[in-house]
């Protein structure tokens, strides 16, 4: 059984137990190496599974999300260039910005600006 809250000094052990619920290999790797030293692919998979678990295990969250339309849940690109690349813009709570370029043909992403000066240069 998974706990809803975890003591901060035991978060890695709880995360490992969570991983064993969907993959013994992921749980074992997290137990052995710890989250910080785990492979990037494992860390991404863990975060993905944690997000998906919100829909499976958190009825209140699921109810609130289902009230939103698909358009409300999706971001639109900031714009496109003449090559057909899409540009995506993110700002965090500390006003740090990131602009990514998505190449739709190559199915790749590239960070093209991470500061105001880089954004000005991009424009």
Coordinates of C-alpha atoms in Angstrom, one line a residue:
X1 CA 0.0 0.0 0.0
X2 CA 1.3 3.4 -0.9
X3 CA 1.2 6.3 1.6
X4 CA -0.3 9.7 0.6
X5 CA 2.5 11.6 2.4
X6 CA 6.1 10.7 3.1
X7 CA 8.6 12.0 5.6
X8 CA 11.1 14.1 3.7
X9 CA 14.1 12.1 4.9
X10 CA 12.5 8.9 3.6
X11 CA 11.3 10.1 0.2
X12 CA 13.8 8.0 -1.8
X13 CA 12.7 4.7 -0.1
X14 CA 9.0 5.6 -0.7
X15 CA 9.8 6.4 -4.3
X16 CA 11.6 3.0 -4.6
X17 CA 8.5 1.3 -3.2
X18 CA 6.3 3.1 -5.7
X19 CA 8.6 2.0 -8.5
X20 CA 8.2 -1.7 -7.5
X21 CA 4.4 -1.3 -8.0
X22 CA 5.0 -1.0 -11.8
X23 CA 8.4 -2.4 -12.4
X24 CA 10.7 -4.5 -10.3
X25 CA 13.6 -3.5 -12.5
X26 CA 13.0 0.2 -11.9
X27 CA 12.5 -0.4 -8.2
X28 CA 15.7 -2.4 -7.9
X29 CA 17.7 0.2 -9.9
X30 CA 16.4 3.0 -7.7
X31 CA 17.2 1.0 -4.5
X32 CA 20.7 0.3 -5.8
X33 CA 21.8 3.6 -7.2
X34 CA 19.4 6.2 -5.6
X35 CA 17.4 8.8 -7.6
X36 CA 20.2 11.3 -8.1
X37 CA 22.6 8.7 -9.6
X38 CA 19.9 6.8 -11.6
X39 CA 19.9 7.0 -15.4
X40 CA 18.0 9.9 -16.9
X41 CA 15.6 7.4 -18.7
X42 CA 14.7 5.9 -15.3
X43 CA 14.1 9.3 -13.7
X44 CA 11.8 10.3 -16.6
X45 CA 9.9 7.0 -16.4
X46 CA 9.4 7.5 -12.6
X47 CA 8.1 11.0 -13.1
X48 CA 5.8 9.8 -15.9
X49 CA 4.4 7.0 -13.7
X50 CA 3.9 9.3 -10.7
X51 CA 1.9 11.7 -12.9
X52 CA -0.2 8.8 -14.3
X53 CA -0.8 7.5 -10.8
X54 CA -2.5 10.7 -10.0
X55 CA -5.3 9.7 -12.4
X56 CA -5.5 6.2 -11.1
X57 CA -5.1 6.8 -7.4
X58 CA -6.3 10.4 -6.7
X59 CA -10.1 10.6 -7.4
X60 CA -10.3 14.3 -6.5
X61 CA -7.5 15.2 -8.9
X62 CA -9.0 13.1 -11.7
X63 CA -12.5 14.7 -11.1
X64 CA -11.0 18.2 -11.4
X65 CA -9.0 17.4 -14.5
X66 CA -12.0 15.8 -16.2
X67 CA -13.9 19.1 -15.8
X68 CA -11.4 20.8 -18.2
X69 CA -11.7 20.6 -21.9
X70 CA -8.8 19.2 -24.0
X71 CA -8.1 22.8 -25.4
X72 CA -7.7 24.1 -21.8
X73 CA -5.1 21.4 -21.1
X74 CA -2.9 21.9 -24.2
X75 CA -0.5 24.7 -24.7
X76 CA -0.1 26.3 -28.1
X77 CA 3.2 27.1 -29.6
X78 CA 4.3 30.7 -29.3
X79 CA 4.8 30.9 -33.1
X80 CA 6.4 29.3 -36.1
X81 CA 9.2 30.3 -38.4
X82 CA 9.3 30.1 -42.2
X83 CA 11.0 26.7 -42.0
X84 CA 7.9 25.3 -40.2
X85 CA 9.6 25.0 -36.8
X86 CA 7.4 25.7 -33.7
X87 CA 8.6 27.8 -30.8
X88 CA 7.5 27.0 -27.3
X89 CA 7.9 29.5 -24.4
X90 CA 8.0 28.7 -20.7
X91 CA 8.5 30.9 -17.6
X92 CA 8.8 29.6 -14.1
X93 CA 7.8 31.2 -10.8
X94 CA 11.2 32.9 -10.5
X95 CA 10.8 34.5 -14.0
X96 CA 13.4 32.2 -15.6
X97 CA 12.5 31.7 -19.2
X98 CA 13.1 29.0 -21.8
X99 CA 12.3 29.1 -25.5
X100 CA 12.4 25.7 -27.3
X101 CA 12.4 25.1 -31.1
X102 CA 10.6 22.0 -32.2
X103 CA 11.5 20.6 -35.6
X104 CA 8.4 18.8 -36.7
X105 CA 10.2 17.0 -39.6
X106 CA 13.0 15.7 -37.5
X107 CA 10.9 15.3 -34.4
X108 CA 13.5 17.1 -32.3
X109 CA 13.6 19.8 -29.6
X110 CA 16.3 22.3 -29.0
X111 CA 16.7 24.9 -26.3
X112 CA 17.3 28.2 -28.2
X113 CA 17.0 30.8 -25.4
X114 CA 17.4 30.7 -21.6
X115 CA 17.9 34.3 -20.8
X116 CA 16.5 37.7 -21.8
X117 CA 19.7 38.4 -23.9
X118 CA 19.4 35.1 -25.7
X119 CA 15.7 35.8 -26.4
X120 CA 16.6 39.2 -27.9
X121 CA 19.3 37.6 -30.0
X122 CA 16.8 35.0 -31.2
X123 CA 14.3 37.7 -32.2

